[in-house]
């Protein structure tokens, strides 16, 4: 009897039988697809030995590549959080000619092969490209620079923010904003006290997804980055270079560093997101 009561605390009753079977399938699939490959990555990285791991992790080229990948992804995700929220707001709150076309264009980075996106961005932002030629007289270089890396990361991460925020805005009634205005709230107060609180958890989720995608992005970046070591070389490219040199342990060490830093950053953002949801629930 006690066992059944204890079990009911973590297993919710369901009209469908087979909890044990489905749980076993879930754990097996998770182990085969995620846990075992990650464990193999850690084992391969550990095979390099402490001295070599430290040498690879602290080398100037590795640190420069990791710095560009993570800071570039962080800046790109932050830009996407701002402009993705604005774009989602426009698509939800306003009717204008071509709205459906704009809404469909948001998903292009999902469907477009990353190599095609990288070639297109490099052609547009090159010094002789449509946009690059306009920026050249201002001495602004985008292609083959770290700025080009961020442009590519912004391109591939924007849909994550828009698609996470858009459903929340659709569920939020515009009457609330009108009521706040009638009660004398200014526009800024309405934005920060009425509009943003219910949208914040979804916005943070979109930020996390955009950041995670940007950190591991490869195809759309290498064509516009220029791939100059310690200047515009990203960590995923450095891993590929290590693999081409048959330095599997070195590639595993860099991949493990990326995994640990990404997990730590995403965990922090998820904790902030959970706190925001709790505060929203208390309100």
Coordinates of C-alpha atoms in Angstrom, one line a residue, residues 27-131:
X27 CA 15.3 6.3 -21.7
X28 CA 16.7 3.9 -24.3
X29 CA 16.2 6.4 -27.2
X30 CA 17.6 9.3 -25.1
X31 CA 20.7 7.1 -24.2
X32 CA 21.3 6.0 -27.8
X33 CA 20.9 9.5 -29.3
X34 CA 22.2 11.8 -26.7
X35 CA 23.8 10.3 -23.6
X36 CA 26.0 7.6 -25.1
X37 CA 27.5 9.9 -27.8
X38 CA 28.2 12.6 -25.3
X39 CA 29.8 10.0 -23.0
X40 CA 32.0 8.9 -25.9
X41 CA 33.0 12.5 -26.5
X42 CA 34.1 12.9 -22.9
X43 CA 36.0 9.6 -23.0
X44 CA 37.8 10.6 -26.2
X45 CA 38.7 14.0 -24.8
X46 CA 40.0 12.4 -21.6
X47 CA 42.3 10.1 -23.6
X48 CA 44.4 13.1 -24.5
X49 CA 45.7 13.4 -21.0
X50 CA 45.6 16.3 -18.6
X51 CA 48.7 18.1 -20.0
X52 CA 47.5 18.0 -23.6
X53 CA 43.9 18.9 -22.6
X54 CA 45.2 22.0 -20.8
X55 CA 47.5 22.9 -23.8
X56 CA 44.7 22.6 -26.3
X57 CA 42.1 24.4 -24.1
X58 CA 44.5 27.3 -23.3
X59 CA 46.0 27.8 -26.7
X60 CA 45.5 31.2 -28.3
X61 CA 43.8 29.8 -31.4
X62 CA 41.3 27.8 -29.4
X63 CA 40.5 30.6 -27.0
X64 CA 40.1 33.0 -29.9
X65 CA 37.8 30.6 -31.8
X66 CA 35.7 30.0 -28.6
X67 CA 35.5 33.7 -27.8
X68 CA 34.2 34.5 -31.3
X69 CA 31.7 31.6 -31.3
X70 CA 30.2 32.4 -27.9
X71 CA 30.3 36.1 -27.9
X72 CA 29.1 36.3 -31.5
X73 CA 26.3 33.9 -30.6
X74 CA 25.4 36.0 -27.6
X75 CA 25.3 39.2 -29.5
X76 CA 23.4 37.7 -32.3
X77 CA 20.8 36.2 -30.0
X78 CA 20.4 39.5 -28.2
X79 CA 19.8 41.3 -31.5
X80 CA 17.3 38.7 -32.5
X81 CA 15.5 39.0 -29.1
X82 CA 15.0 42.7 -29.7
X83 CA 14.1 42.7 -33.4
X84 CA 12.3 39.4 -33.3
X85 CA 10.0 40.8 -30.6
X86 CA 9.3 43.8 -32.8
X87 CA 8.7 41.7 -35.9
X88 CA 6.4 39.4 -34.0
X89 CA 4.5 42.4 -32.6
X90 CA 4.1 43.8 -36.1
X91 CA 2.9 40.5 -37.6
X92 CA 0.3 40.0 -34.8
X93 CA -0.9 43.5 -34.1
X94 CA -1.1 45.1 -37.6
X95 CA -2.7 44.3 -40.9
X96 CA -0.8 45.5 -44.0
X97 CA -0.3 44.5 -47.6
X98 CA 2.2 41.6 -47.9
X99 CA 1.8 40.6 -44.3
X100 CA 1.5 36.9 -45.2
X101 CA 4.5 37.1 -47.4
X102 CA 6.6 38.6 -44.6
X103 CA 5.3 36.0 -42.2
X104 CA 6.3 33.2 -44.6
X105 CA 9.7 34.8 -45.2
X106 CA 10.5 34.5 -41.5
X107 CA 10.8 30.8 -41.9
X108 CA 13.3 30.9 -44.8
X109 CA 16.4 30.4 -42.6
X110 CA 14.7 27.1 -41.5
X111 CA 14.2 25.8 -45.0
X112 CA 17.3 27.3 -46.7
X113 CA 20.4 25.1 -46.7
X114 CA 23.0 26.8 -44.6
X115 CA 25.7 26.7 -47.3
X116 CA 23.3 28.5 -49.7
X117 CA 22.6 31.1 -47.0
X118 CA 26.4 31.6 -46.4
X119 CA 27.1 32.0 -50.1
X120 CA 24.2 34.5 -50.5
X121 CA 25.4 36.6 -47.4
X122 CA 29.0 36.6 -48.6
X123 CA 27.9 37.8 -52.1
X124 CA 25.7 40.5 -50.7
X125 CA 28.1 41.8 -48.0
X126 CA 31.4 41.4 -50.0
X127 CA 33.1 44.7 -50.9
X128 CA 31.7 44.5 -54.4
X129 CA 28.3 43.2 -53.3
X130 CA 25.0 45.1 -53.1
X131 CA 25.3 46.1 -49.5

